[in-house]
Coordinates of C-alpha atoms in Angstrom, one line a residue:
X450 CA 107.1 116.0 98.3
X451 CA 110.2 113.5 97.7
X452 CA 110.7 113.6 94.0
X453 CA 112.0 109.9 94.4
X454 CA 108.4 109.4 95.3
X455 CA 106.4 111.8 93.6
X456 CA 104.7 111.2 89.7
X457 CA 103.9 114.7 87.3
X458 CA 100.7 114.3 87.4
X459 CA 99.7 114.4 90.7
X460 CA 102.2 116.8 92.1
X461 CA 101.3 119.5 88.8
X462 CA 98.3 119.4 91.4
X463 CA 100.1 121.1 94.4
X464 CA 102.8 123.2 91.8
X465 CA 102.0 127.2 93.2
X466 CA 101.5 127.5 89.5
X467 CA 98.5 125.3 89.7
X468 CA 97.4 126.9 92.9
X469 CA 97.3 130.2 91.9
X470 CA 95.7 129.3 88.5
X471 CA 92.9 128.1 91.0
X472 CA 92.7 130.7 93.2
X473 CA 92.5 133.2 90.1
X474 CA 89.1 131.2 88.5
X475 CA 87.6 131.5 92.0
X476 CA 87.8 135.4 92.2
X477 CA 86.8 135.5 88.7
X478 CA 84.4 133.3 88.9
X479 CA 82.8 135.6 91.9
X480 CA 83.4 138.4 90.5
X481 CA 81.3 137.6 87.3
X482 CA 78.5 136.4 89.5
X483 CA 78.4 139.8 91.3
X484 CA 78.3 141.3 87.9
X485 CA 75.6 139.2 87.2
X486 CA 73.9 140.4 90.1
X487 CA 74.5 143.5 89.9
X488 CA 77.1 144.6 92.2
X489 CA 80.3 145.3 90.2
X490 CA 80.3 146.4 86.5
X491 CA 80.1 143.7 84.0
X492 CA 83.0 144.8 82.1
X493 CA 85.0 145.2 85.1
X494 CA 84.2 141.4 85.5
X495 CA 85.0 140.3 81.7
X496 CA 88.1 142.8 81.6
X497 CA 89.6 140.5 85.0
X498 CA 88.9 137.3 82.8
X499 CA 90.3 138.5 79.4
X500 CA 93.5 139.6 81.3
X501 CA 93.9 137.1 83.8
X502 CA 92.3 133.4 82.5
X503 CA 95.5 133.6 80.0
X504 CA 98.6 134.8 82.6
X505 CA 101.5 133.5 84.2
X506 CA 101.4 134.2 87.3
X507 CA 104.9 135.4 88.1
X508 CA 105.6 133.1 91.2
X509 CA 108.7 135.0 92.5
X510 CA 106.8 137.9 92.1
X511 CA 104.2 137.1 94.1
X512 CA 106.2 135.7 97.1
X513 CA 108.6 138.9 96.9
X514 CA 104.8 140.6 97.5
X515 CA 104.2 138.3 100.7
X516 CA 107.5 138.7 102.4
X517 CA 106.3 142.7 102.7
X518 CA 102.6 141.5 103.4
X519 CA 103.4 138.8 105.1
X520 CA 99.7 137.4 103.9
X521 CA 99.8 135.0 100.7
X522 CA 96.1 135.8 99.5
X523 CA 96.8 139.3 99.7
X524 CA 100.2 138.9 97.7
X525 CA 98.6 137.2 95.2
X526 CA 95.9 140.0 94.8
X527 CA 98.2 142.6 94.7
X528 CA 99.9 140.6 91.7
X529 CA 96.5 140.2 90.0
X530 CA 96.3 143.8 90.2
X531 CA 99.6 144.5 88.2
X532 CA 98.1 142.5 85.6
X533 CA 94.6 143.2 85.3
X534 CA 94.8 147.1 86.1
X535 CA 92.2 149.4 87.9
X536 CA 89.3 146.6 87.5
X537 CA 91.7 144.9 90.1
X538 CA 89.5 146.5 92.8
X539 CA 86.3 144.7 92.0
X540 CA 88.0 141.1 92.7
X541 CA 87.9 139.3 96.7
X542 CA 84.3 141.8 97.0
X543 CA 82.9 140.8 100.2
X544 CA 85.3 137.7 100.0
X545 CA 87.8 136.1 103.3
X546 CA 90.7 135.1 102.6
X547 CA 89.8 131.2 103.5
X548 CA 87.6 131.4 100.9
X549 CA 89.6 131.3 98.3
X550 CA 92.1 128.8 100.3
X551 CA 89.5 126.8 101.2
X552 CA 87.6 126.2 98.1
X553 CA 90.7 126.2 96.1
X554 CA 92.2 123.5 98.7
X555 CA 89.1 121.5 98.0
X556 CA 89.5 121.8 94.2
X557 CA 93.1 120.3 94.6
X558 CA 92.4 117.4 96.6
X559 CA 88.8 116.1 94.1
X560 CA 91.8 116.6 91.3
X561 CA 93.8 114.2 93.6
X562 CA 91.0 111.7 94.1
X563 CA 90.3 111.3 90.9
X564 CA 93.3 110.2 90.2
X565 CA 93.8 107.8 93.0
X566 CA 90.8 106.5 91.8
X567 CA 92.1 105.7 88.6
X568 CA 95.3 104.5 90.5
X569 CA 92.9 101.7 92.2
X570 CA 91.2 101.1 88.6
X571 CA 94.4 99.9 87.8
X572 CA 95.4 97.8 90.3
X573 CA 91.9 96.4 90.5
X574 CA 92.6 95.4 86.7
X575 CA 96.2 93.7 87.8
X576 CA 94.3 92.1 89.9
X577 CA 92.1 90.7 88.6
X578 CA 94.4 89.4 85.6
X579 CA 96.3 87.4 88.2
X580 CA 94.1 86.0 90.3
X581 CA 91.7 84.8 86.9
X582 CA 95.4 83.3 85.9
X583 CA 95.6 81.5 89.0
X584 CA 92.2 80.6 90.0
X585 CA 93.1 77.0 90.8
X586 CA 96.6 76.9 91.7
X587 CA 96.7 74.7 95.0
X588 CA 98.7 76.6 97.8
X589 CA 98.7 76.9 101.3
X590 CA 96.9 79.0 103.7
X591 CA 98.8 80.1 106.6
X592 CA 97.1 81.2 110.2
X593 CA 99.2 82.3 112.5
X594 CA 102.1 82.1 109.8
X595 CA 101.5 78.1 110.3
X596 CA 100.5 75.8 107.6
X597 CA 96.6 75.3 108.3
X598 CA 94.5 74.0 104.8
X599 CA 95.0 74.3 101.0
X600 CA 93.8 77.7 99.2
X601 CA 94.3 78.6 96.0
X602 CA 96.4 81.9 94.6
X603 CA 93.6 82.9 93.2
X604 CA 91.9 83.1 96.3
X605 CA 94.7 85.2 97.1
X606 CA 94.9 87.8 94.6
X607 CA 90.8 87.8 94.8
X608 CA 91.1 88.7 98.5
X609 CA 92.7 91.6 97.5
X610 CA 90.6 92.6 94.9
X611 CA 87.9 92.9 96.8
X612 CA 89.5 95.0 99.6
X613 CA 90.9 97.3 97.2
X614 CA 87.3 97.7 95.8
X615 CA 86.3 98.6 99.0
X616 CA 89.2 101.4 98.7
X617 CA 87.4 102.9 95.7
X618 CA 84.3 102.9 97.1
X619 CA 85.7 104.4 99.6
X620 CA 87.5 107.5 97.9
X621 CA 84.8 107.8 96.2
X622 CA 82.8 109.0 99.3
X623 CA 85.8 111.1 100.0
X624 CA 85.9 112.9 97.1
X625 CA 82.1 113.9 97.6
X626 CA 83.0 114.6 101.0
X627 CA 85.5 117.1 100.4
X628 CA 83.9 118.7 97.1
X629 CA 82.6 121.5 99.0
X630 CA 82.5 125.5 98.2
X631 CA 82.5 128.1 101.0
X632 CA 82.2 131.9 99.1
X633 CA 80.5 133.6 102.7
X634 CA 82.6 136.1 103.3
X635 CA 83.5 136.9 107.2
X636 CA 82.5 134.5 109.7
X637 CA 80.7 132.7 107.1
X638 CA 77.1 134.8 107.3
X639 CA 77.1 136.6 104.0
X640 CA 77.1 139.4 105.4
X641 CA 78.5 141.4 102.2
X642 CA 78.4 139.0 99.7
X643 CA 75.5 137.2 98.2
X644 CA 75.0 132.9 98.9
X645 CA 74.1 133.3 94.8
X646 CA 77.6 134.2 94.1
X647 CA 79.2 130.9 96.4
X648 CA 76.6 128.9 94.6
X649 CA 77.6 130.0 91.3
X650 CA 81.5 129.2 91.8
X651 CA 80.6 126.2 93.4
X652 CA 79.0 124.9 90.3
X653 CA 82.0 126.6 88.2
X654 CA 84.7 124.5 90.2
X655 CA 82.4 121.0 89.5
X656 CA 82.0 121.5 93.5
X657 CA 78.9 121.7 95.7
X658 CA 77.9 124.9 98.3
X659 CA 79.1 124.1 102.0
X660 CA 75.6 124.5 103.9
X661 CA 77.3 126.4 106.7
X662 CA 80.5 127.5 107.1
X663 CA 81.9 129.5 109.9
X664 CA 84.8 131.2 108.4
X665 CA 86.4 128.3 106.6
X666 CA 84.8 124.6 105.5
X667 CA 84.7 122.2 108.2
X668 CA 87.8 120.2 109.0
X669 CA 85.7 117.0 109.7
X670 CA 85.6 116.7 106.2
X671 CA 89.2 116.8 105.3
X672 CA 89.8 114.1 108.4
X673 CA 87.3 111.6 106.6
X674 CA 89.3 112.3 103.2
X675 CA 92.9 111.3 105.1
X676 CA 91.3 108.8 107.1
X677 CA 90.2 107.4 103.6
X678 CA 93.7 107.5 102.4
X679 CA 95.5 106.1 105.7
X680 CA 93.4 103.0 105.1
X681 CA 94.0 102.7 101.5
X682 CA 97.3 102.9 102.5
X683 CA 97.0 100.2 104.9
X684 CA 95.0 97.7 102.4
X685 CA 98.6 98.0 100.1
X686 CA 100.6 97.4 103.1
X687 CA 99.1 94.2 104.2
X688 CA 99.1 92.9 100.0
X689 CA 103.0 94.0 100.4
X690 CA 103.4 92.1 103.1
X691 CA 101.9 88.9 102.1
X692 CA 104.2 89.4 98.8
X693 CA 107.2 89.8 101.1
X694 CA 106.4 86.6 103.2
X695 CA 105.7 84.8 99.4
X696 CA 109.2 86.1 98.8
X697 CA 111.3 84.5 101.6
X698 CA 114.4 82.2 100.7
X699 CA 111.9 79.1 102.8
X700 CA 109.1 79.8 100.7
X701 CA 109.6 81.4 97.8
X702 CA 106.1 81.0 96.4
X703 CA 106.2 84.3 94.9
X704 CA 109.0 86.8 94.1
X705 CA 109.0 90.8 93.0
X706 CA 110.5 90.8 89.2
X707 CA 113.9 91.3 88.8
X708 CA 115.6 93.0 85.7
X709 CA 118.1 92.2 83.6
X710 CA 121.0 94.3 85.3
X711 CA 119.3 95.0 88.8
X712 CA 122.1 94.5 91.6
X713 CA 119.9 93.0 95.4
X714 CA 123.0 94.1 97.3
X715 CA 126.5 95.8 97.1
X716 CA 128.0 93.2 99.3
X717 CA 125.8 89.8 97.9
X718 CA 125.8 89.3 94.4
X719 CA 123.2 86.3 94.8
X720 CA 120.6 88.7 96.6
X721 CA 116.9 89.4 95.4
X722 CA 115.1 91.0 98.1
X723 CA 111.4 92.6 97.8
X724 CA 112.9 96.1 97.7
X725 CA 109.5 97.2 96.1
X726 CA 106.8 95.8 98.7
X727 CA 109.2 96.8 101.3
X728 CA 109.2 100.2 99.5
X729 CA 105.3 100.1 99.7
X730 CA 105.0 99.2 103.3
X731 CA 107.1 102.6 104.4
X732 CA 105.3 104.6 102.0
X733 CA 102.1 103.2 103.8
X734 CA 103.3 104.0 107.2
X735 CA 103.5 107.7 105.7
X736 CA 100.3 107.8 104.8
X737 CA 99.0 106.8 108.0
X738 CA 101.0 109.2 109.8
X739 CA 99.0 112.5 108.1
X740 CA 95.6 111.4 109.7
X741 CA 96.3 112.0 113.1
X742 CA 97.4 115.6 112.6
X743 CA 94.3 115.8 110.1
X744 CA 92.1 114.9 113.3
X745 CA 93.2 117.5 115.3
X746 CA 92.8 119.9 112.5
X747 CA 88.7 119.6 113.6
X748 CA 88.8 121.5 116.4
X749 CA 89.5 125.0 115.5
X750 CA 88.9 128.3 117.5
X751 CA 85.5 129.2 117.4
X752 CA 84.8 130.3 113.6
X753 CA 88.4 129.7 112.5
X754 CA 91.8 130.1 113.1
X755 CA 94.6 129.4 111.1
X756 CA 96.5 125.9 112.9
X757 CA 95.2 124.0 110.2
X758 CA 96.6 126.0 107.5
X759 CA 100.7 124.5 108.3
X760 CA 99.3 121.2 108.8
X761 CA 97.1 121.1 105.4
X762 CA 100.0 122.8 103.2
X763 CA 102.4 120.0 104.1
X764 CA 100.1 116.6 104.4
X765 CA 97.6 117.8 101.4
X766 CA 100.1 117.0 98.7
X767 CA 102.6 114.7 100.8
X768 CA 99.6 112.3 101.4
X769 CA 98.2 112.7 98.1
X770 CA 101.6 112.2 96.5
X771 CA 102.8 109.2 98.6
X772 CA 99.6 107.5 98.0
X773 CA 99.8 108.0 94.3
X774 CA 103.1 106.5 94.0
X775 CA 102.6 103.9 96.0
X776 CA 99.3 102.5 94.5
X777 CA 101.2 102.8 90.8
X778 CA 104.0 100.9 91.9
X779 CA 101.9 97.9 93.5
X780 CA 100.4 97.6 90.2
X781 CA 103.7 97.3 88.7
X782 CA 104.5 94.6 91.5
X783 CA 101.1 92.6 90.5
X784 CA 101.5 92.9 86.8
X785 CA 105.0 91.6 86.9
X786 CA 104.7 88.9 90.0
X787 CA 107.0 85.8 89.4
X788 CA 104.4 82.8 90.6
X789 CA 106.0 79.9 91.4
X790 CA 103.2 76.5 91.5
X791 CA 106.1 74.2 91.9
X792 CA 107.2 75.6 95.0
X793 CA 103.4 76.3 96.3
X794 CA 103.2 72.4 95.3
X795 CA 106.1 71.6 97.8
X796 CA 105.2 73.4 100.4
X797 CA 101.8 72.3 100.8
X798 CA 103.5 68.7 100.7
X799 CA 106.0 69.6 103.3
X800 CA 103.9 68.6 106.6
X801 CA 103.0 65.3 105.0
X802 CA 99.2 65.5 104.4
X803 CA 98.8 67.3 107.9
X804 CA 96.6 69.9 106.3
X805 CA 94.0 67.2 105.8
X806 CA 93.4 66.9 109.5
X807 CA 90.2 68.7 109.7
X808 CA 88.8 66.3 107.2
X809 CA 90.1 63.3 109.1
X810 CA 87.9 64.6 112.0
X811 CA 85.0 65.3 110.8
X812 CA 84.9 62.3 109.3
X813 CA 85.3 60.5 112.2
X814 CA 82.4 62.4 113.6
X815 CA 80.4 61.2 111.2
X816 CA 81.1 58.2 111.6
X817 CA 79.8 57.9 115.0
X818 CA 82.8 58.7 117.4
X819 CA 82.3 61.8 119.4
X820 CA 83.8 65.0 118.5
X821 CA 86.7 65.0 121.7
X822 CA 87.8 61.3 120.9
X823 CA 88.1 62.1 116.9
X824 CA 90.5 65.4 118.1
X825 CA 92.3 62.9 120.1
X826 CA 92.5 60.0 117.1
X827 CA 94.0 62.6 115.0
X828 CA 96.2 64.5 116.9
X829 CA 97.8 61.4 118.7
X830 CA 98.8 60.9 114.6
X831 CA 99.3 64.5 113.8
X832 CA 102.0 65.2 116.5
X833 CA 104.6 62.4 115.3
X834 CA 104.2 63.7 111.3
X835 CA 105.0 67.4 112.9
X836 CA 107.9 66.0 114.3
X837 CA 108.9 64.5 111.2
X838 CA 108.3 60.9 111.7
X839 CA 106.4 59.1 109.6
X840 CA 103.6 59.6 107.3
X841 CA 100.0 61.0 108.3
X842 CA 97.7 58.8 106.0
X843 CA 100.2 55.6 106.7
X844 CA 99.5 56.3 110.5
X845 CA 96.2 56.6 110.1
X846 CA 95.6 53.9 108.6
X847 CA 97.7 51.3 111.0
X848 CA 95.5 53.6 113.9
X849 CA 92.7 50.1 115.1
X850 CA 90.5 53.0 116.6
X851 CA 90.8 54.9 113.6
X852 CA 90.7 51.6 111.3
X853 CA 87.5 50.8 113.5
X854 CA 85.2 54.0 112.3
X855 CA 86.8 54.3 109.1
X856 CA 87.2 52.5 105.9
X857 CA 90.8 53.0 104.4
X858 CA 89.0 54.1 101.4
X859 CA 87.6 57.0 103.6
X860 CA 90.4 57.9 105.2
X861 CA 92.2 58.0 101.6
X862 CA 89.1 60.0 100.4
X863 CA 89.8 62.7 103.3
X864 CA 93.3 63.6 101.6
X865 CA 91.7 64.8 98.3
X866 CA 93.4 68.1 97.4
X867 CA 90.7 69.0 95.4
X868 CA 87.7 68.9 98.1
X869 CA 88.9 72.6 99.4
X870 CA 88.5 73.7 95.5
X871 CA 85.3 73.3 94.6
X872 CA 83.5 76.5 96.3
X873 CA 86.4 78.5 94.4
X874 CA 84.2 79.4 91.4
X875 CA 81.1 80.8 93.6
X876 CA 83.8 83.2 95.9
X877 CA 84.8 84.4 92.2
X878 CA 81.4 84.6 91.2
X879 CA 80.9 87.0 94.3
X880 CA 84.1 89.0 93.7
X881 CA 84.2 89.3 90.0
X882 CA 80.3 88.8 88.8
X883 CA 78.9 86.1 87.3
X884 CA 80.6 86.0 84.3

């Protein structure tokens, strides 16, 4: 984790603090249910919660315990121990080490989703803001990075919305995916612990009981949860790329705020470069590069071995963390997003009414002439305006064989700006709801 891009709250979630504060509610949490059962002494069980649900765990302590052990649950048990006192030896009964790290892993990263679901809330709500703000400000849509036909921002901004609403649905599925208990001792048959204890501090940990584990919770799930994130990650790169295009000197349709104070270069004091969206995209590429090695976490030696554990300690908060920041600071981007119509205006005006061309045609198709002479009519008047000479409705109009299916009233009709508007407010509808 890169402080530069790391926010409290989501790294609190990968502190060791946190972790061992986990990993202590999960051996309590067992060990009450095998008091409950019957198996260890009840006030064994409440003695190990009045000493330890309160403690600071002594993190120095516990990994000058592990560099004798060389084994981090059993460091942290020996710790435990030191605080709680000869009911010490009824916690980890019938327990594996992965399943504390397991279950405590999957407690960490629902903690996580829930808040890069709040993360998406609130670009969702940026969103939408904008895009309601600029429902029916004419710009141009680019294919190929070419001028093609008029959109509106709003269409934009909408676009986004939705895809980012996809994200949440998304991470909502991963969160389920991954909110899975595994309390099965060796191997993952029960053998000497009961399934009533894993289904008791499943429910305690607001998780669900893995159906079968061999010794540790299948990876599959933990590649759907990064997979999840690498294309969340990929959804803000492509909005912080179409912000950095917006941004160019050419265009400038749209531009990243810039603060009083805030220097764009150390050589050129004129310079305001998208240093956030540019930001984004690399933080994206990180994200996308912890799925791959969460893929190949699947495939473990028979009922586990421990090559996932290296790969989960470093991508489980980097990704988490990355994401976090990045999600937050693409709100920021949206909320604060100099829009420029003026410029949007000239731009669309730049190719001299080419972006009607489509219109032009199938009118003349209409009109009777077939659908390879009208391509011909109008790009024989296009390719001149491209070039920069003359106007596209002038030529059009002084075409005969245009002039001969056409009206100049209909050709004027075809260059109506407002024609590619007026199916704008049932896309909303379908984005935002009715109302």
């Amino acid at each position: 984790m890169i402080p530069r891009y790391s926010r409290p709250t989501m790294t609190a979630i990968w502190s060791p603090e946190s972790r061992f504060k986990i990993w202590f509610e999960i051996e309590a949490h067992a060990t009450t249910a095998l008091a409950e059962i019957g198996v260890v002494p009840k006030a064994a069980a409440e003695t190990i919660w009045a000493k330890g649900k309160d403690a600071a765990f002594d993190v120095a302590r516990i990994d000058e315990i592990e560099a004798v052990t060389k084994h981090d649950v059993i460091a942290f048990l020996t710790h435990l121990a030191e605080i709680v006192g000869p009911e010490a030896r009824f916690v980890h009964q019938g327990m594996t080490s992965s399943d504390v790290l397991d279950t405590c892993l999957n407690v960490q990263l629902v903690r996580a989703a829930d808040i890069l679901i709040a993360d998406v809330d609130a670009l969702l709500a940026a969103l939408k803001a904008r895009a309601l703000e600029h429902k029916l400000t004419p710009t141009i849509g680019r294919s190929h990075g070419i001028h093609a036909e008029p959109v509106t921002f709003g269409l934009k901004l909408a676009q986004a919305y939705a895809e980012f609403e996809r994200s949440r649905r998304r991470l909502v599925a991963a969160r389920e995916e991954v909110a899975t208990c595994a309390i099965s001792g060796a191997v993952g048959t029960f053998a000497n612990i009961d399934p009533r204890v894993e289904q008791y501090v499943a429910e305690k940990m607001g998780l669900t009981a893995e159906p079968v584990s061999t010794q540790v919770i299948p990876r599959d799930r933990h590649a759907m949860f990064f997979a999840t994130l690498g294309v969340v990650a990929s959804s803000l790169e492509r909005l912080a790329i179409e912000i950095r295009h917006l941004q160019r000197t050419e265009v400038l349709e749209a531009e990243e705020f810039f603060s009083e104070g805030q220097k764009g270069s150390s050589a050129m004091p004129h310079k305001r470069n998208p240093v956030l969206t540019e930001n984004i995209t690399g933080l994206a590429r990180m994200v996308r590069g912890y799925v791959v090695p969460a893929m190949e976490n699947v495939a473990l030696w028979h009922e586990r071995d421990i090559s996932h554990s290296s790969v989960e300690r470093m991508i489980g908060p980097d990704a988490t963390v990355t994401l976090d920041f990045a999600l937050a600071r693409m709100t920021g981007v949206i909320e604060k997003l100099l829009i420029y119509p003026a410029n949007m205006q000239k731009n669309l005006d730049r190719l001299g009414g080419l972006v009607h061309s489509q219109r032009v045609l199938l009118a003349l198709t209409q009109a009777g002439v077939s659908r390879e002479d009208s391509y011909r009519l109008v790009q024989r008047n296009a390719m001149p305006v491209w070039r920069g000479e003359g106007d596209f409705l002038a030529l059009l109009k002084a075409d005969a064989e245009v002039t001969a299916a056409l009206t100049p009233e209909q050709i004027e009709e075809c260059f109506d700006l407002g024609y590619h508007f007026k199916h704008v407010d049932t896309i909303f509808a379908r984005v935002f709801g009715a109302a």
